[in-house]
mmCIF file of C-alpha atoms in Angstrom:
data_model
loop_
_atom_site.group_PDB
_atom_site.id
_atom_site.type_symbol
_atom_site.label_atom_id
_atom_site.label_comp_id
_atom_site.label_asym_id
_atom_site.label_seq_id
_atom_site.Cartn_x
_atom_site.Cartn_y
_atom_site.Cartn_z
ATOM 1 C CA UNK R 1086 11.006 25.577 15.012
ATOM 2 C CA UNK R 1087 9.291 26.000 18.307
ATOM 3 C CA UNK R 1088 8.582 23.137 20.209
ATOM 4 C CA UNK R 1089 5.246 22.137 20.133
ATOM 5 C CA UNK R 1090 4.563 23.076 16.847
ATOM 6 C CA UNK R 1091 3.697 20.948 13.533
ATOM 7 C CA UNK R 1092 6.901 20.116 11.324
ATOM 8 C CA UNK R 1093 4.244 20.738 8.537
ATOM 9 C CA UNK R 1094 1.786 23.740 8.577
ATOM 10 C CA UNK R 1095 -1.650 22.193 7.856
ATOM 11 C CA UNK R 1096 -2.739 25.863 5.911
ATOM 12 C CA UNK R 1097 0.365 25.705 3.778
ATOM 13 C CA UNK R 1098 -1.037 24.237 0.198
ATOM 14 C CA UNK R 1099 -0.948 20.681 -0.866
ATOM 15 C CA UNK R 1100 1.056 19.429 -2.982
ATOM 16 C CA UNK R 1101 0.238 19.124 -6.369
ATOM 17 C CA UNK R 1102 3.031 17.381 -9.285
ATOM 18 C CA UNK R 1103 4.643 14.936 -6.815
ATOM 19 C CA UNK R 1104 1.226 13.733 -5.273
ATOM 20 C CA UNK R 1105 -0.296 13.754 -9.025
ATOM 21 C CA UNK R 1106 2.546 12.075 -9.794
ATOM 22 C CA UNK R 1107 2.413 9.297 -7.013
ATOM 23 C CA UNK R 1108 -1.041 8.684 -7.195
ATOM 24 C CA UNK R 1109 -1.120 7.986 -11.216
ATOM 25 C CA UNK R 1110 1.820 4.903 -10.494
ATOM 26 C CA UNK R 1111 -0.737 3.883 -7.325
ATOM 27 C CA UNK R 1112 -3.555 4.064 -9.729
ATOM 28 C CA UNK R 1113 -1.565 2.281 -12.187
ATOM 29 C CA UNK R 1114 -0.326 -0.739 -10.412
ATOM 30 C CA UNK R 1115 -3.702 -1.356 -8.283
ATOM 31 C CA UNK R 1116 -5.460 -0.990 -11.308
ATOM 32 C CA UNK R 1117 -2.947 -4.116 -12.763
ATOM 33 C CA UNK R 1118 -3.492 -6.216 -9.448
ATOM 34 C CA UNK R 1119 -7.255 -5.766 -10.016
ATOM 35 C CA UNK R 1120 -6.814 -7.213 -13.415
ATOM 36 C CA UNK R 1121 -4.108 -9.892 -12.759
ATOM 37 C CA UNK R 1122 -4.102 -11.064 -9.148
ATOM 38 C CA UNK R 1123 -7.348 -12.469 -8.589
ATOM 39 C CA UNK R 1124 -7.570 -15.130 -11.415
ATOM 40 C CA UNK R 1125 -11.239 -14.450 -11.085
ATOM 41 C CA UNK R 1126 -13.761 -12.013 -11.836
ATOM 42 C CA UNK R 1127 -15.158 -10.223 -9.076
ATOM 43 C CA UNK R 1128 -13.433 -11.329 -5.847
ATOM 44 C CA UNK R 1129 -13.332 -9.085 -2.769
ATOM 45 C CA UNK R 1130 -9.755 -8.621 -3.562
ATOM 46 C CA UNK R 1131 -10.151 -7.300 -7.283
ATOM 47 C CA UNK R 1132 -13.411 -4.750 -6.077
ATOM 48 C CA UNK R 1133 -11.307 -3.504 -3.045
ATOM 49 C CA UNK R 1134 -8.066 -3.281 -5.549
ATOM 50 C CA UNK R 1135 -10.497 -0.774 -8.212
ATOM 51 C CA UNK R 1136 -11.662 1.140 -6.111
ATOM 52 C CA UNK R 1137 -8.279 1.581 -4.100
ATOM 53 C CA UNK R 1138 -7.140 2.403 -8.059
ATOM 54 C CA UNK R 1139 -9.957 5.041 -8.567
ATOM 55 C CA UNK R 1140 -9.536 6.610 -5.555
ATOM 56 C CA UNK R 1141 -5.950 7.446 -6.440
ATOM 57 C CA UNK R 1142 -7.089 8.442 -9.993
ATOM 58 C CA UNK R 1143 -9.163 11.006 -8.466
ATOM 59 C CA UNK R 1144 -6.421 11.964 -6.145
ATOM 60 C CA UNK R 1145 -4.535 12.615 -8.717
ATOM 61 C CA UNK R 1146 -6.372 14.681 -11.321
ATOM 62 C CA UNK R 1147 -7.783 16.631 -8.297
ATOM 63 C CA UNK R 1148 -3.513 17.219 -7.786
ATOM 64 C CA UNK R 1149 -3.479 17.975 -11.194
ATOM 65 C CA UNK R 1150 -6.202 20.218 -11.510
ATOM 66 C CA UNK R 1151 -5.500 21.780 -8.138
ATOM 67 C CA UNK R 1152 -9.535 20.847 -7.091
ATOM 68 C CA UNK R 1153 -10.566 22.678 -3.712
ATOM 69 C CA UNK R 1154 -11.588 18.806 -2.996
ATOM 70 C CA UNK R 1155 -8.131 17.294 -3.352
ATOM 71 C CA UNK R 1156 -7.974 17.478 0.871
ATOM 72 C CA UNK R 1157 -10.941 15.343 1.328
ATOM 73 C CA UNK R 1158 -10.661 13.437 -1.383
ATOM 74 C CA UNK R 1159 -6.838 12.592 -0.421
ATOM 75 C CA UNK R 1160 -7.919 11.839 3.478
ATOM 76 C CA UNK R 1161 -10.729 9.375 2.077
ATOM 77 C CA UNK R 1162 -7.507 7.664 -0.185
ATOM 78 C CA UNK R 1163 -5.620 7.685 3.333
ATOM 79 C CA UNK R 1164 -8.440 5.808 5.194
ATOM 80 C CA UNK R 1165 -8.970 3.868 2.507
ATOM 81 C CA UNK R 1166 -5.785 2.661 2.273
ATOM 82 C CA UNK R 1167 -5.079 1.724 6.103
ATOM 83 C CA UNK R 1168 -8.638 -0.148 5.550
ATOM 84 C CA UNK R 1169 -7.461 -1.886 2.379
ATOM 85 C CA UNK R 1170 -4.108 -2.760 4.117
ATOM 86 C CA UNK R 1171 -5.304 -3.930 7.425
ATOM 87 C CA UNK R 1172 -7.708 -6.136 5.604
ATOM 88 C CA UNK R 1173 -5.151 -7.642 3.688
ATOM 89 C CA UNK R 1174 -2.709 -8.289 6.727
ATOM 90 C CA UNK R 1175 -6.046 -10.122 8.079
ATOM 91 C CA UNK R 1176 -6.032 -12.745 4.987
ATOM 92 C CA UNK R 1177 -2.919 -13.278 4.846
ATOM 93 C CA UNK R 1178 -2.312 -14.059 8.341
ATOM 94 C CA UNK R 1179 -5.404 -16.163 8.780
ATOM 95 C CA UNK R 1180 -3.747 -18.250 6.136
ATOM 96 C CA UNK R 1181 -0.464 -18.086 6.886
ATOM 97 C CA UNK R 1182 -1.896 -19.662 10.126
ATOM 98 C CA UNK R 1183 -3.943 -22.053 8.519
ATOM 99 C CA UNK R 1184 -1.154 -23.443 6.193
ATOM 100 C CA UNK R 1185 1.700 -23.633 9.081
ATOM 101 C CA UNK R 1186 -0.921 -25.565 10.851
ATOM 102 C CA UNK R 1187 -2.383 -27.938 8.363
ATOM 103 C CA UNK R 1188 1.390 -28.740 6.520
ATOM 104 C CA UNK R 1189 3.401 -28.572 9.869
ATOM 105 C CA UNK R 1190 7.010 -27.937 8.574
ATOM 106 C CA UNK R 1191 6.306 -27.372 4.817
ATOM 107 C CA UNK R 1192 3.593 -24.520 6.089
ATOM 108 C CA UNK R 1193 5.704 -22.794 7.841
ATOM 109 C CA UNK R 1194 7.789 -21.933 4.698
ATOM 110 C CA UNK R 1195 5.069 -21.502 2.903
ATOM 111 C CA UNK R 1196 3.251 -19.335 5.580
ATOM 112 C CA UNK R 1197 6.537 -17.154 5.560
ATOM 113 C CA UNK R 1198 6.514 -16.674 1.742
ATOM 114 C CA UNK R 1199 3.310 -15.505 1.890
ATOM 115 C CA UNK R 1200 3.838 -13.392 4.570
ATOM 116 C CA UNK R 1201 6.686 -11.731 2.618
ATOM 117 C CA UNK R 1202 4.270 -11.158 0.132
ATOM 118 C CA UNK R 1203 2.443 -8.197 2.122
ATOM 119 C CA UNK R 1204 5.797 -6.105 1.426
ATOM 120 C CA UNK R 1205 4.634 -5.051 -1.788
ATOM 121 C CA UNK R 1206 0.939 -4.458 -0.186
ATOM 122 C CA UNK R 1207 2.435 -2.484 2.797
ATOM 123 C CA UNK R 1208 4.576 -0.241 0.048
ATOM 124 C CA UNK R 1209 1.952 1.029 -1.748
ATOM 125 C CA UNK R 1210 -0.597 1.791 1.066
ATOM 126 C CA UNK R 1211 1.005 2.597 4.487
ATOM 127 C CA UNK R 1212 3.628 5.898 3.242
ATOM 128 C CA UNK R 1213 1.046 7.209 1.400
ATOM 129 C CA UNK R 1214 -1.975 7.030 3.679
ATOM 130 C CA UNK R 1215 0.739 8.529 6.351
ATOM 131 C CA UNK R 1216 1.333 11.348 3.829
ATOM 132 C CA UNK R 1217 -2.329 12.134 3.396
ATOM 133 C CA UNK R 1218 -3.299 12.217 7.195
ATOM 134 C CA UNK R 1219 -0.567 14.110 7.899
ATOM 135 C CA UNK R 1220 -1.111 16.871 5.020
ATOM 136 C CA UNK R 1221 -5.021 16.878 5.308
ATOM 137 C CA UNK R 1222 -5.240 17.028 9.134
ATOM 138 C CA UNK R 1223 -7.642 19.935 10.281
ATOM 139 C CA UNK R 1224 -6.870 22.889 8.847
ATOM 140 C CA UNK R 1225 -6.612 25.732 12.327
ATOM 141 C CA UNK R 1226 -9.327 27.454 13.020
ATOM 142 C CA UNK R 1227 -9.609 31.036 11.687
ATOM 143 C CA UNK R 1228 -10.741 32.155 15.245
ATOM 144 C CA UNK R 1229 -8.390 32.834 17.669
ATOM 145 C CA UNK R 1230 -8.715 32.492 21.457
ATOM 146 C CA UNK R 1231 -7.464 34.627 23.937
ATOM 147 C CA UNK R 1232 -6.577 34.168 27.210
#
């Protein structure tokens, strides 16, 4: 492979079983934390947790189905993803700050726990918004330049 050039060529074709695959356990488990985690109806956890969950349902029939929208609809998974984790390192650090603060020595274990926590978060989010952006980059243009 030539220097310079892509490890992955953006006009080869998508995958289609593994990210169908993939996307059903996402769909799966956020669909679970939407329905367990929040202990309430309607927090801003349990919306952003649906439609995180929907998202990678429709990433994954469009797999399935091999859709001509499975490359946008995978990017707006990726995005949404980096948005849903980045939020979530934002809660949990503003109370992981809160607690070390308020409980001194006790918080600090406790901030750490909680902190730990974001492992499973960061698991389900970060590889595979780094898989979409990488495989839905912009296709090359059809037009050629010459020098």
């Amino acid at each position: 492979m030539p220097i310079g050039e892509p490890a992955i060529r953006l006009d080869a074709p998508l995958p289609r079983g593994s990210l169908a695959l993939t996307c059903a356990l996402h769909a799966a488990v956020f669909a679970w934390a939407m329905q367990t985690l929040p202990w309430n109806d309607w927090t801003a956890f349990a919306v952003a947790a649906g439609a995180l969950a929907s998202l990678h349902a429709a990433t994954a029939m469009a797999a399935l189905i091999g859709a001509a929208w499975l490359r946008p609809i995978w990017r707006a998974l990726a995005i949404a993803s980096l948005l849903f984790l980045a939020w979530c390192v934002w809660q949990v650090a503003v109370s992981a700050v809160f607690l070390a603060s308020l409980y001194e020595g006790l918080g600090h274990g406790v901030a750490a726990a909680i902190t730990a926590s974001l492992t499973g978060v960061v698991l389900f989010t970060f590889p595979i918004a780094c898989w979409g952006l990488a495989r839905t980059g912009r296709a090359p243009s059809a037009r050629t330049t010459t020098l």
